[in-house]
PDB file of C-alpha atoms in Angstrom:
ATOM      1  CA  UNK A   8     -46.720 -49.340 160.554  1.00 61.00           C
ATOM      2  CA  UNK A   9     -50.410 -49.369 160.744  1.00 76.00           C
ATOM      3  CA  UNK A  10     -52.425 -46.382 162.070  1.00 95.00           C
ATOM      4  CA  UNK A  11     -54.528 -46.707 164.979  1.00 96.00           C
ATOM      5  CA  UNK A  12     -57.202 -45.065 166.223  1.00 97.00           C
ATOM      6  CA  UNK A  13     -56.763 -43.666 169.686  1.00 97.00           C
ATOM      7  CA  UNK A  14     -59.748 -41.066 170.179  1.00 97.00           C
ATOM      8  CA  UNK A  15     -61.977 -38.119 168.924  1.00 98.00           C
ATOM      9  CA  UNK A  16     -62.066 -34.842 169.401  1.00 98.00           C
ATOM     10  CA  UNK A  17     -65.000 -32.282 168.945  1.00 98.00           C
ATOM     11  CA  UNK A  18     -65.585 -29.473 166.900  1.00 98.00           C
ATOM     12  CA  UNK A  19     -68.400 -27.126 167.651  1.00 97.00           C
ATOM     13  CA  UNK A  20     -70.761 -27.041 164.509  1.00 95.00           C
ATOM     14  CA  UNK A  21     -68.254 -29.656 162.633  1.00 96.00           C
ATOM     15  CA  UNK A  22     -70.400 -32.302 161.265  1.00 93.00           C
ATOM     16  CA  UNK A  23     -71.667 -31.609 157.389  1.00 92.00           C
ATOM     17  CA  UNK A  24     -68.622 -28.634 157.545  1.00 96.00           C
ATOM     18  CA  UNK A  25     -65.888 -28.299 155.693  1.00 97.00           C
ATOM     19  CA  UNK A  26     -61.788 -27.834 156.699  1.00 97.00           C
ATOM     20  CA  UNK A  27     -58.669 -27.084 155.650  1.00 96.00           C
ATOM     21  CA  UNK A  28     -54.891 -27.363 156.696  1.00 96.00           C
ATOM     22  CA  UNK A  29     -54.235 -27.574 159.749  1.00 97.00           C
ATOM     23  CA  UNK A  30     -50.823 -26.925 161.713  1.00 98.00           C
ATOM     24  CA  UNK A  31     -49.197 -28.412 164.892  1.00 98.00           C
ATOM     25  CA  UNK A  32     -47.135 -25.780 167.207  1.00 98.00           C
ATOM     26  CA  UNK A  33     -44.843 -27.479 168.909  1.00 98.00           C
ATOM     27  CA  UNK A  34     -44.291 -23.915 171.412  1.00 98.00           C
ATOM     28  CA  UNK A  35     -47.257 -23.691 172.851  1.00 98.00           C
ATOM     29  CA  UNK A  36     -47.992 -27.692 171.955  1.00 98.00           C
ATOM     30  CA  UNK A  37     -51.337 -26.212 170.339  1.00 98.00           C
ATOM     31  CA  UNK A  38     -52.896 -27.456 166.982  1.00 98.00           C
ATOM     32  CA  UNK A  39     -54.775 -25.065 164.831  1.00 98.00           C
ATOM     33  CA  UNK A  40     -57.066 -25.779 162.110  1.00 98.00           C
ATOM     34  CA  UNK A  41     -58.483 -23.852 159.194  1.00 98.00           C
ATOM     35  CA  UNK A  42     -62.507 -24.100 159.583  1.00 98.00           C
ATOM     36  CA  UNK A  43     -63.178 -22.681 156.423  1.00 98.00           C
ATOM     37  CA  UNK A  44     -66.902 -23.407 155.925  1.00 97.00           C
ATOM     38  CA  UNK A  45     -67.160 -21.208 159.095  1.00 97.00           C
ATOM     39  CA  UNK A  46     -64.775 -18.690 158.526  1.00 98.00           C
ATOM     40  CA  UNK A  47     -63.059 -19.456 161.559  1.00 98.00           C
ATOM     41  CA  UNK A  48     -59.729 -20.877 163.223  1.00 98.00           C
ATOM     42  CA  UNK A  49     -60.045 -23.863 166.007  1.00 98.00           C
ATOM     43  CA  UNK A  50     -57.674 -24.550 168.390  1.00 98.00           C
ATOM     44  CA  UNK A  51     -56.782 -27.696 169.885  1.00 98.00           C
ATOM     45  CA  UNK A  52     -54.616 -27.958 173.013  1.00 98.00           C
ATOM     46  CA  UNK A  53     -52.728 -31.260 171.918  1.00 98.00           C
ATOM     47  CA  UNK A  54     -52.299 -32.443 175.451  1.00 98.00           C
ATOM     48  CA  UNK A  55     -55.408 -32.267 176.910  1.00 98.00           C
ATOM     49  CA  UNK A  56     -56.667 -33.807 174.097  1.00 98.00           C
ATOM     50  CA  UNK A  57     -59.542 -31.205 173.734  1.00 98.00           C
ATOM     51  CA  UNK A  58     -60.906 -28.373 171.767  1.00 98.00           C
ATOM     52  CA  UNK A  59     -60.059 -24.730 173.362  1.00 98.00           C
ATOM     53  CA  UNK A  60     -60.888 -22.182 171.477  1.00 98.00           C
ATOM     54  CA  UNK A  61     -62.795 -20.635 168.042  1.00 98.00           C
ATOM     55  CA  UNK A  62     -61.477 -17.977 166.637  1.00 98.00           C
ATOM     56  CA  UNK A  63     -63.859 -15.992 164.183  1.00 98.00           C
ATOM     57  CA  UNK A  64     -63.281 -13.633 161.451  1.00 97.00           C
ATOM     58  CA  UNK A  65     -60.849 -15.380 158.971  1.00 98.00           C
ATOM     59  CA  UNK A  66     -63.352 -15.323 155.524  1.00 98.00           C
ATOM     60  CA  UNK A  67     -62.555 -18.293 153.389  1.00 97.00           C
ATOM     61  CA  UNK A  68     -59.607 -19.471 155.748  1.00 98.00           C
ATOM     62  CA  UNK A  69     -57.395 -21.958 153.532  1.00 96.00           C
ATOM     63  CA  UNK A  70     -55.186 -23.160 155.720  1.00 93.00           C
ATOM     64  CA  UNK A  71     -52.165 -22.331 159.227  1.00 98.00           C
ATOM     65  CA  UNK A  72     -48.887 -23.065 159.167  1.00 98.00           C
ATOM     66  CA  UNK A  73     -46.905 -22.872 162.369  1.00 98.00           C
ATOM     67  CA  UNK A  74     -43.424 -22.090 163.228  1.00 98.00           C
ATOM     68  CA  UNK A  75     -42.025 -21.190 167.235  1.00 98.00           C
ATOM     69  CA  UNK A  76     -44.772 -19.750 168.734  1.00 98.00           C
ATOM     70  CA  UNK A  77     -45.974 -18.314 165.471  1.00 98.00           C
ATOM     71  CA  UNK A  78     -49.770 -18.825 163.573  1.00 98.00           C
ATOM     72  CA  UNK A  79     -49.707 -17.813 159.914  1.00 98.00           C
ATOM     73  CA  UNK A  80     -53.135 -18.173 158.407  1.00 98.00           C
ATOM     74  CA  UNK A  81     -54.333 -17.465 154.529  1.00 98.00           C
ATOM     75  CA  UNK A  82     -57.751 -16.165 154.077  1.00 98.00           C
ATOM     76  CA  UNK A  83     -59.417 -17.059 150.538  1.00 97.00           C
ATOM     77  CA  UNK A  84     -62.367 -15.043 151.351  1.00 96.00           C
ATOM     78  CA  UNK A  85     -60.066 -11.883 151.763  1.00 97.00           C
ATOM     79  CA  UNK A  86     -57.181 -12.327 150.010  1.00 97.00           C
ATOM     80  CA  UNK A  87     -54.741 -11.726 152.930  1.00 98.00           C
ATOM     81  CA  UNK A  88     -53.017 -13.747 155.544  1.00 98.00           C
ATOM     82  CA  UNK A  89     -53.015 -13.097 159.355  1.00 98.00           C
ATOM     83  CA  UNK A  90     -50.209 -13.583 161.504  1.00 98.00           C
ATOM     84  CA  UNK A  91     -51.280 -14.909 164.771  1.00 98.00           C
ATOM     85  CA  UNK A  92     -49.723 -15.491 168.268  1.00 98.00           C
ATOM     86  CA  UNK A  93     -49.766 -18.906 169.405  1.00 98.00           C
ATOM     87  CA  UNK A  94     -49.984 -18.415 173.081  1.00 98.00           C
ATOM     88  CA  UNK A  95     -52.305 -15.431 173.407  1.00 98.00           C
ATOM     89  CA  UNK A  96     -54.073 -16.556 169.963  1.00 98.00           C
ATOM     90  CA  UNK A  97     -54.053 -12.806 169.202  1.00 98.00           C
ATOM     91  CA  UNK A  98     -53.455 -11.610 165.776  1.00 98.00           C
ATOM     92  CA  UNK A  99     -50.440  -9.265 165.512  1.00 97.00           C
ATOM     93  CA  UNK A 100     -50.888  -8.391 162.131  1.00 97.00           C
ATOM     94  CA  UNK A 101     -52.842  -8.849 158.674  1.00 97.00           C
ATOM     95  CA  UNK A 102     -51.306  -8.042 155.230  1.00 97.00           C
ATOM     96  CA  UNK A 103     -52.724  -8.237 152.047  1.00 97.00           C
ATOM     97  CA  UNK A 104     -52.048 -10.694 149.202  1.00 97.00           C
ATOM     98  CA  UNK A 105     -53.413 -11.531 145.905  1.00 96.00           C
ATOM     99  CA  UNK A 106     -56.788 -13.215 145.255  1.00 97.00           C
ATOM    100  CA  UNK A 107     -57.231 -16.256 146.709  1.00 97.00           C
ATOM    101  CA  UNK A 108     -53.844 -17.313 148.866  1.00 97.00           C
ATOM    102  CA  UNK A 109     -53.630 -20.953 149.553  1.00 94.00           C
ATOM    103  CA  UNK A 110     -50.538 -22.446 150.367  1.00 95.00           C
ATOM    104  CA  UNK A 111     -48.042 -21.188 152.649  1.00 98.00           C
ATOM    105  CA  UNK A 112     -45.328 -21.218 154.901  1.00 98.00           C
ATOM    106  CA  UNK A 113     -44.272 -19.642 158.096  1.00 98.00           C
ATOM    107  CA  UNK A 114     -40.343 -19.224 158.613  1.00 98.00           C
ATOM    108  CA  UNK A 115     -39.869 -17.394 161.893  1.00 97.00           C
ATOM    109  CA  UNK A 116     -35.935 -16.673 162.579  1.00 95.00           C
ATOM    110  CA  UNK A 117     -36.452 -14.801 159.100  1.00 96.00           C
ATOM    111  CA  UNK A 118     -39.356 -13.304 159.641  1.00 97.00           C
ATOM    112  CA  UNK A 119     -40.625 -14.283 156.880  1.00 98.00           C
ATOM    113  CA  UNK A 120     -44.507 -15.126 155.861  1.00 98.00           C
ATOM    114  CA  UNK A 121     -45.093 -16.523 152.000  1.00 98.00           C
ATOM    115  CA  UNK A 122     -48.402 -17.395 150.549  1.00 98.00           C
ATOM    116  CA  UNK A 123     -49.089 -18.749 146.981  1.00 98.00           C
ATOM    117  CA  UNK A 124     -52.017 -17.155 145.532  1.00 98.00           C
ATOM    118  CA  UNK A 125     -54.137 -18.277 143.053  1.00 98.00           C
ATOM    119  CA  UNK A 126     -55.565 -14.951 141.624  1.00 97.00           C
ATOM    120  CA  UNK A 127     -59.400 -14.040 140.897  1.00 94.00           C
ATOM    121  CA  UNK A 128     -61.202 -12.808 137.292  1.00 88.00           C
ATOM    122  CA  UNK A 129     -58.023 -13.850 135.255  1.00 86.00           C
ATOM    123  CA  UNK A 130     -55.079 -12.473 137.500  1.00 93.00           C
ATOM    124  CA  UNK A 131     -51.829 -14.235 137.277  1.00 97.00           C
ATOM    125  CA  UNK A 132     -50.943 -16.819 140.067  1.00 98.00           C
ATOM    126  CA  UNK A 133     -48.386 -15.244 142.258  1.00 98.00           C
ATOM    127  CA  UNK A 134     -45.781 -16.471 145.038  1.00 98.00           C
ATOM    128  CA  UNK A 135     -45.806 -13.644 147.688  1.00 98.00           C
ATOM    129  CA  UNK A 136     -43.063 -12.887 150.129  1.00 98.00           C
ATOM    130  CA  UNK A 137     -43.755 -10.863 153.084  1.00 98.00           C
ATOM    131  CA  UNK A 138     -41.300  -9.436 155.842  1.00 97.00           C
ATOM    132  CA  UNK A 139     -43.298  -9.912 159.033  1.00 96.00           C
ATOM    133  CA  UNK A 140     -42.220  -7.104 160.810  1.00 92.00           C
ATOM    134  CA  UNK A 141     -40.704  -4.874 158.248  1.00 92.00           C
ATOM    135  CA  UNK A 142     -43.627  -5.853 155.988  1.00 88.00           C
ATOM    136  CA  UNK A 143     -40.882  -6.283 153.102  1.00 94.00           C
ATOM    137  CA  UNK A 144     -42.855  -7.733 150.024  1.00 97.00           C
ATOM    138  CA  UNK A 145     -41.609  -9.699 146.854  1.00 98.00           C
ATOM    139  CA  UNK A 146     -43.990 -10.932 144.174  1.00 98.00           C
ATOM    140  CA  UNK A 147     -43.062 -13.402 141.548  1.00 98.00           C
ATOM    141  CA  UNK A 148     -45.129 -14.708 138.744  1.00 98.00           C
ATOM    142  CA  UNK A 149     -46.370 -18.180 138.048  1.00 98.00           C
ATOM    143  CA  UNK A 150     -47.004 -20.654 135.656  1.00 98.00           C
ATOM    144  CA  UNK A 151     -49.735 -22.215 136.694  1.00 97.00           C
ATOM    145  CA  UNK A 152     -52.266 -22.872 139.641  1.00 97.00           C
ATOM    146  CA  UNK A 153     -50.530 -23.198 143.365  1.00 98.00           C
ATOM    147  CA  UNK A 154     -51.035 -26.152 145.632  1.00 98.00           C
ATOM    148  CA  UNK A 155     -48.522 -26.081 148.974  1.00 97.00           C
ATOM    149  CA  UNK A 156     -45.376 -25.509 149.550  1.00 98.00           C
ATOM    150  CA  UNK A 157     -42.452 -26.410 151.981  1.00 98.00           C
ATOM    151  CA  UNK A 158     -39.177 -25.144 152.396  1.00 98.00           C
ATOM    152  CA  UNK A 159     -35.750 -26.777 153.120  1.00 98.00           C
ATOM    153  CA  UNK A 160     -34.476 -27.581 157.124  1.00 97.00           C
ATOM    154  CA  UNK A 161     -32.253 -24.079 156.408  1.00 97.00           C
ATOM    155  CA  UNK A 162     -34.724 -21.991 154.890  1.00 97.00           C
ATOM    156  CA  UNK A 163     -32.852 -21.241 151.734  1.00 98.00           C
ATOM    157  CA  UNK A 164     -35.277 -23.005 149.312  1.00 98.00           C
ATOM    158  CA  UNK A 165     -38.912 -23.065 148.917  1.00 98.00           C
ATOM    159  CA  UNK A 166     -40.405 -25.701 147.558  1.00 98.00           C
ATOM    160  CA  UNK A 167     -44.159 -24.978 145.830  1.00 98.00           C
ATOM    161  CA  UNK A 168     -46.717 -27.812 144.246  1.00 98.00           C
ATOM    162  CA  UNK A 169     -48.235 -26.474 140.948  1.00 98.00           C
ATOM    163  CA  UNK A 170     -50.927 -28.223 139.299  1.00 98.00           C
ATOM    164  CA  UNK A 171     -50.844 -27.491 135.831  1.00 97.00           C
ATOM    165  CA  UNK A 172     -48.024 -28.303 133.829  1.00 98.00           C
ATOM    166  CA  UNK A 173     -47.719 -30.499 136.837  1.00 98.00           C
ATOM    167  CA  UNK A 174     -44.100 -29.627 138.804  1.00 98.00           C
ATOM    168  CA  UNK A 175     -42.291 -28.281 141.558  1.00 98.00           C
ATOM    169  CA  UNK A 176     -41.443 -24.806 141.176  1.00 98.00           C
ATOM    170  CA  UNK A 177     -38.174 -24.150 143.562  1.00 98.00           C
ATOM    171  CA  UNK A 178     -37.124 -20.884 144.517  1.00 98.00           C
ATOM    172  CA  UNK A 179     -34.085 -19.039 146.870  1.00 98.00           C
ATOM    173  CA  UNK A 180     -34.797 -17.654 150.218  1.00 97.00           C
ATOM    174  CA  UNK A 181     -35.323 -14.680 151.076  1.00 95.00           C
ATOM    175  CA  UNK A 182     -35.882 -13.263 148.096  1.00 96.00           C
ATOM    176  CA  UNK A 183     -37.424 -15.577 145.502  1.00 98.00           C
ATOM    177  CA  UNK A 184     -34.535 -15.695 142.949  1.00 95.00           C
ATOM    178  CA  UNK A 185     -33.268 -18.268 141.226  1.00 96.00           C
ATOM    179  CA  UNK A 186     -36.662 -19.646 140.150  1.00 97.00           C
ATOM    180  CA  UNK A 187     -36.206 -23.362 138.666  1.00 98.00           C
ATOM    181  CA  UNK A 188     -38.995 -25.559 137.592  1.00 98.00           C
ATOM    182  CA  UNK A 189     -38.581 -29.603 138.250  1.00 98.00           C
ATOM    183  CA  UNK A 190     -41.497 -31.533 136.159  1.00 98.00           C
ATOM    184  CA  UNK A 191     -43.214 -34.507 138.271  1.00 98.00           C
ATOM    185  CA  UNK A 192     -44.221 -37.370 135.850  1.00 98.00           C
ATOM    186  CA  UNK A 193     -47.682 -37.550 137.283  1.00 98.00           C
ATOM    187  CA  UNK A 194     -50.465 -35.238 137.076  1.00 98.00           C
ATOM    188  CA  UNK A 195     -52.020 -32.863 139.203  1.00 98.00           C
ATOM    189  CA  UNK A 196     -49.188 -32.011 141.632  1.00 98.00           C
ATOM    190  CA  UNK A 197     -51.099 -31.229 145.061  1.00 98.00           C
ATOM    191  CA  UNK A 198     -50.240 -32.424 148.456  1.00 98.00           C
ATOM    192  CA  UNK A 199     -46.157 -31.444 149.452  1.00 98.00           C
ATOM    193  CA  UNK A 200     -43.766 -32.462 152.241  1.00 98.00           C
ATOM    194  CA  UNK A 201     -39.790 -32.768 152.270  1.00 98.00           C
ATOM    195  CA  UNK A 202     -37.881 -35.638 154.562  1.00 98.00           C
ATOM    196  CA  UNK A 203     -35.028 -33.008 155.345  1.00 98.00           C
ATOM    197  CA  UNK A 204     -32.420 -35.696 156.564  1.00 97.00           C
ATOM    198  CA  UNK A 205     -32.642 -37.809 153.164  1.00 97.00           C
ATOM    199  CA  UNK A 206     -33.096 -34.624 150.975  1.00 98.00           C
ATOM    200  CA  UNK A 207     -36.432 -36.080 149.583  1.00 98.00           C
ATOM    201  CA  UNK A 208     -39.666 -34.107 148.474  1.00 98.00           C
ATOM    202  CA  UNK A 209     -42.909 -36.248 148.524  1.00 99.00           C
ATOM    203  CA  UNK A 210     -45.670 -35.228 146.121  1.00 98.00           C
ATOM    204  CA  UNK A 211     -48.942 -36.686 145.858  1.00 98.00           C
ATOM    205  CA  UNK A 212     -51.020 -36.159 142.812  1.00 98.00           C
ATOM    206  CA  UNK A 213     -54.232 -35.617 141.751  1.00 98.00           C
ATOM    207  CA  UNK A 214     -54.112 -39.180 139.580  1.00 98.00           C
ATOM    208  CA  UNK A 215     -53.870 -41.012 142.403  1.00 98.00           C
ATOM    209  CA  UNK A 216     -50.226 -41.392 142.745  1.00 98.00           C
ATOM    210  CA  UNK A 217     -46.936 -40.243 145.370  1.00 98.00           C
ATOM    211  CA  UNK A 218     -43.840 -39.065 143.765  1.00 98.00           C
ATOM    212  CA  UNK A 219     -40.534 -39.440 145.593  1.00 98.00           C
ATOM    213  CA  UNK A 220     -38.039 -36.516 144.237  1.00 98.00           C
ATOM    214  CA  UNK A 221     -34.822 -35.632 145.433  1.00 98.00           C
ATOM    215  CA  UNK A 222     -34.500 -32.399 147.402  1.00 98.00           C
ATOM    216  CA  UNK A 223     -31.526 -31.034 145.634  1.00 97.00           C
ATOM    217  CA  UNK A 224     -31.695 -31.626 141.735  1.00 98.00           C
ATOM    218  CA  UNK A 225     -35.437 -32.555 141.083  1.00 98.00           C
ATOM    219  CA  UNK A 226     -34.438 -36.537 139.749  1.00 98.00           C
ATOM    220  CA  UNK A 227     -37.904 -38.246 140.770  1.00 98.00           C
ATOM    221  CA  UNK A 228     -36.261 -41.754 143.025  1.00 98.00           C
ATOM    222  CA  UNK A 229     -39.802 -43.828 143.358  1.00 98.00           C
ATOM    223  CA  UNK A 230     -43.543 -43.585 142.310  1.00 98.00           C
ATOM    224  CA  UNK A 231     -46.152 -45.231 144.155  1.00 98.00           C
ATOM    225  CA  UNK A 232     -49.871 -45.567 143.565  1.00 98.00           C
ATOM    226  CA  UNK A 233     -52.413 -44.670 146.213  1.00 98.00           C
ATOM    227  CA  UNK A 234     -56.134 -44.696 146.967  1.00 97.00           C
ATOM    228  CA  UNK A 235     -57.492 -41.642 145.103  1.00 97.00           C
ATOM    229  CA  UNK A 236     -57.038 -38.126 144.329  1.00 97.00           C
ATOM    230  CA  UNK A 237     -54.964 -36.995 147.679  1.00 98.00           C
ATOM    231  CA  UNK A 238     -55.281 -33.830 149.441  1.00 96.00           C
ATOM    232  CA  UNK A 239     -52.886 -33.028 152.853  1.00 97.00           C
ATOM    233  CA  UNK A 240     -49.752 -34.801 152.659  1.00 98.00           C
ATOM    234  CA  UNK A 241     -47.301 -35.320 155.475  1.00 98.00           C
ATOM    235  CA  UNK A 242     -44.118 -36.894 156.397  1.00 98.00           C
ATOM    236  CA  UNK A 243     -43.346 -38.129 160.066  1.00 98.00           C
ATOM    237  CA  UNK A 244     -39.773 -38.086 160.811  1.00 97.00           C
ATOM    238  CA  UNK A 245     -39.967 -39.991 163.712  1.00 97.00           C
ATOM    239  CA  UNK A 246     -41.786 -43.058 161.646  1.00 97.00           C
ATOM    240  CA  UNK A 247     -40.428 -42.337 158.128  1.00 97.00           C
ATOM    241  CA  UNK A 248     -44.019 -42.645 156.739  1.00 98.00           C
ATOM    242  CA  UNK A 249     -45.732 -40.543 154.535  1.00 98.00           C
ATOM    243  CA  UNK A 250     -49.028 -40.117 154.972  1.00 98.00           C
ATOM    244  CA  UNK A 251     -51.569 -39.121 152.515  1.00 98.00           C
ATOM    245  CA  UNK A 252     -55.128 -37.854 153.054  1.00 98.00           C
ATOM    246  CA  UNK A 253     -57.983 -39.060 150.268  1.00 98.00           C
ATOM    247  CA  UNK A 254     -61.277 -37.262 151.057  1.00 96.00           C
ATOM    248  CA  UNK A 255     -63.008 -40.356 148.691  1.00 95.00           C
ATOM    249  CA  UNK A 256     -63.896 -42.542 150.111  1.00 93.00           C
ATOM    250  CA  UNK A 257     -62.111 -41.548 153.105  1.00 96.00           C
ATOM    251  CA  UNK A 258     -58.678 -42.656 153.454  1.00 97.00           C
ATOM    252  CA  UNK A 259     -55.002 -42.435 154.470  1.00 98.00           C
ATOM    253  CA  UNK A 260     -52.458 -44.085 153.076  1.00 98.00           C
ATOM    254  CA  UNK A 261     -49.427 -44.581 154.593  1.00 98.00           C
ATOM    255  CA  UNK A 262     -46.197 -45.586 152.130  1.00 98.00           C
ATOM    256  CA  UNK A 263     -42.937 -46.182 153.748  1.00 98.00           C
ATOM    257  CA  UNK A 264     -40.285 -44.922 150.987  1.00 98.00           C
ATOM    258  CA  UNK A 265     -37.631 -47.127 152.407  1.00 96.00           C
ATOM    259  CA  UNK A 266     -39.218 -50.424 151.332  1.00 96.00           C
ATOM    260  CA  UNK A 267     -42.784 -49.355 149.445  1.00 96.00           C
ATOM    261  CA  UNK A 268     -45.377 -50.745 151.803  1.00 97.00           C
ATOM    262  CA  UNK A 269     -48.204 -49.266 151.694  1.00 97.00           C
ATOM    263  CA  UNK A 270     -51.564 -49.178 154.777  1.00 97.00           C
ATOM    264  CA  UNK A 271     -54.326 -47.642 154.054  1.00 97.00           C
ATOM    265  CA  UNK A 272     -56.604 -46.201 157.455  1.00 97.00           C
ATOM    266  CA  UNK A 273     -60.433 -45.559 156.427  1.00 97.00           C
ATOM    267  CA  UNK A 274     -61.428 -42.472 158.238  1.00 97.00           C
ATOM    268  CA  UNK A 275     -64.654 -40.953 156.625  1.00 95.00           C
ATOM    269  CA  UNK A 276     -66.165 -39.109 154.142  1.00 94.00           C
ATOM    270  CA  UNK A 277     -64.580 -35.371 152.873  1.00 95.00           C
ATOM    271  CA  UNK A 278     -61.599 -36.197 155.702  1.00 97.00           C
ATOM    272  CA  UNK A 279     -59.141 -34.878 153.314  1.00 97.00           C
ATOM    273  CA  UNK A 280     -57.264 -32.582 155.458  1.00 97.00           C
ATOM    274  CA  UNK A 281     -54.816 -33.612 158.464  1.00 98.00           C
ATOM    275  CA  UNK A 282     -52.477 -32.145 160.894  1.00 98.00           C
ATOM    276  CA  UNK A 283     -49.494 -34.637 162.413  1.00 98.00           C
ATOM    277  CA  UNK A 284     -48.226 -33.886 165.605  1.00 98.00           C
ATOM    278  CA  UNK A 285     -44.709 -35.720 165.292  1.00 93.00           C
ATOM    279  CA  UNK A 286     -44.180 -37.924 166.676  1.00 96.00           C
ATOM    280  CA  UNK A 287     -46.804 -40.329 167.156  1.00 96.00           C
ATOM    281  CA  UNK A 288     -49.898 -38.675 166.164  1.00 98.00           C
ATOM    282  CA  UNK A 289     -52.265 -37.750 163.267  1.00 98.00           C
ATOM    283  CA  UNK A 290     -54.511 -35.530 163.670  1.00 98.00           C
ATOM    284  CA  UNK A 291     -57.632 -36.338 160.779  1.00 98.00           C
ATOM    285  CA  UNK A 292     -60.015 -33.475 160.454  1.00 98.00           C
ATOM    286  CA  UNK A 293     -63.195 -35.515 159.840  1.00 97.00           C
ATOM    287  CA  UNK A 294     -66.629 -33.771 159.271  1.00 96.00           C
ATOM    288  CA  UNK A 295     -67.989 -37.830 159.961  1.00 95.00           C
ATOM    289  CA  UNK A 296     -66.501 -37.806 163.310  1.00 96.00           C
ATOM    290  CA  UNK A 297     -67.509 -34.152 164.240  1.00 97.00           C
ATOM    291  CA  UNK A 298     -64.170 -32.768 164.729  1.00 98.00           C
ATOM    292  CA  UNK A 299     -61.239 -34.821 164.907  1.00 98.00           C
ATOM    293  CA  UNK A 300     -60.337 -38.485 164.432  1.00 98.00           C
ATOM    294  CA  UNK A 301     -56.654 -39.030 166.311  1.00 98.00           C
ATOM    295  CA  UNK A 302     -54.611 -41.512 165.138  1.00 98.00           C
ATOM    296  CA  UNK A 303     -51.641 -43.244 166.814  1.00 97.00           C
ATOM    297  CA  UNK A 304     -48.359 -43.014 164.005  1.00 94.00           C
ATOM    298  CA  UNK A 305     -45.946 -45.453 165.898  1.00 87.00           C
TER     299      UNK A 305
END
């Protein structure tokens, strides 16, 4: 289950910079990457292994989420998300949020766009619901500050990391009812991803640990220690690892839930940020490496 390193790939002006999330597009088999020290979006083209394009004027970019064909991006700097097109790398559309939008997700046959918003000079955190091309909005309030989110495999949950009191705030599709509030027994809820076919939500935490919840009533199943405070957390469906970026030192760690081993890859320093392209690759934004450091998941 070990992770092994299978290439780079530069980054114009990446070295000393700073990222964010990045998200694979399985449509146009592209890979984009928040560059937020830059204000900019990179694009990878996953099978040619190489860097294609930079794409300026996204201030503070946060982090893309992807979903058939479909870019959405959350700009800090701005407080608004862009909806991109994967293929032409266009943007279609912008639409404003409130201050600071970090997580989000992208659900396409809805039409849907949501970003979680931390708020600026003492504004409430929001959750923020946008139609896409009716421009629909919904606003709910929150109870703390937002980390990411992740919905279910039918889009009628979402799923959103807060980070203090430490839970999973869970709300209905398409309109953010229902709002329910699972507590995770470790602090600093951060890093999010759900195993769809065993209904199980993986949370890593800022004191260095990875919660195992079920997907349907909250009950936390397993708790496992890893190497620091964690950052971009995904799970490979192919694999069954979860695998958890730790910008100190410079880590992943990769726990299989079904048994509890645990590998831990050294990548480099501030590589907190990732992007997996399922099914046999992670993709480890790593200032160090000046761009990307690609790791083989098999």
């Amino acid at each position: 289950m070990s992770l092994k390193t299978v290439g780079t790939i530069a980054i114009p002006n990446a070295e000393g910079s700073e990222f964010d999330h990045g998200a694979f597009d399985a449509k146009s088999r592209r890979v984009f990457i928040a560059h937020t020290a830059r204000d900019r979006v990179e694009v990878i083209d996953h099978d040619a292994s190489r860097h294609l394009a930079t794409l300026p004027g996204f201030p503070g970019v946060a982090g893309a989420v992807a979903d058939d064909g479909q870019i959405l991006i959350t700009n800090r700097g701005s407080a608004s998300i862009a909806l991109l097109d994967a293929g032409t790398l266009e943007t279609r559309a912008t639409y404003k949020t409130g201050g600071r939008p970090n997580g989000a997700v992208i659900v396409a046959r809805l039409g849907l766009g949501i970003a979680a918003c931390i708020g600026v000079d003492g504004e409430t955190p929001t959750l923020q619901l946008y139609g896409l091309s009716d421009r629909r909005h919904v606003s709910i309030n929150l109870p703390g500050r937002p980390r990411w989110c992740v919905t279910d495999a039918a889009a009628e949950r979402i799923f959103l990391c807060i980070r203090e009191p430490s839970m999973v705030l869970v709300a209905r599709l398409p309109d953010l009812g229902e709002v329910t509030q699972w507590m995770v027994p470790s602090s600093g809820a951060h890093g999010l991803d759900i195993d769809h076919s065993r209904g199980r939500l993986y949370v890593a935490c800022d004191d260095a640990t990875l919660v195992e919840m079920s997907s349907t009533s909250g009950e936390v199943t397993n708790v496992w220690p890893i190497g620091g405070p964690p950052d971009v957390t995904f799970f490979n469906p192919a694999t069954g690892l979860v695998h958890v970026a730790i910008g100190e030192p410079g880590l992943v760690d990769s726990i299989d839930p079904r048994n509890g081993h645990t590998t831990r890859t050294v990548t480099g320093a501030g590589a907190h940020t990732t992007a997996l392209v399922a099914p046999d690759r992670l993709y480890v934004i790593s200032p160090a490496h000046g761009g990307i450091l690609v790791l083989s998941d098999t």
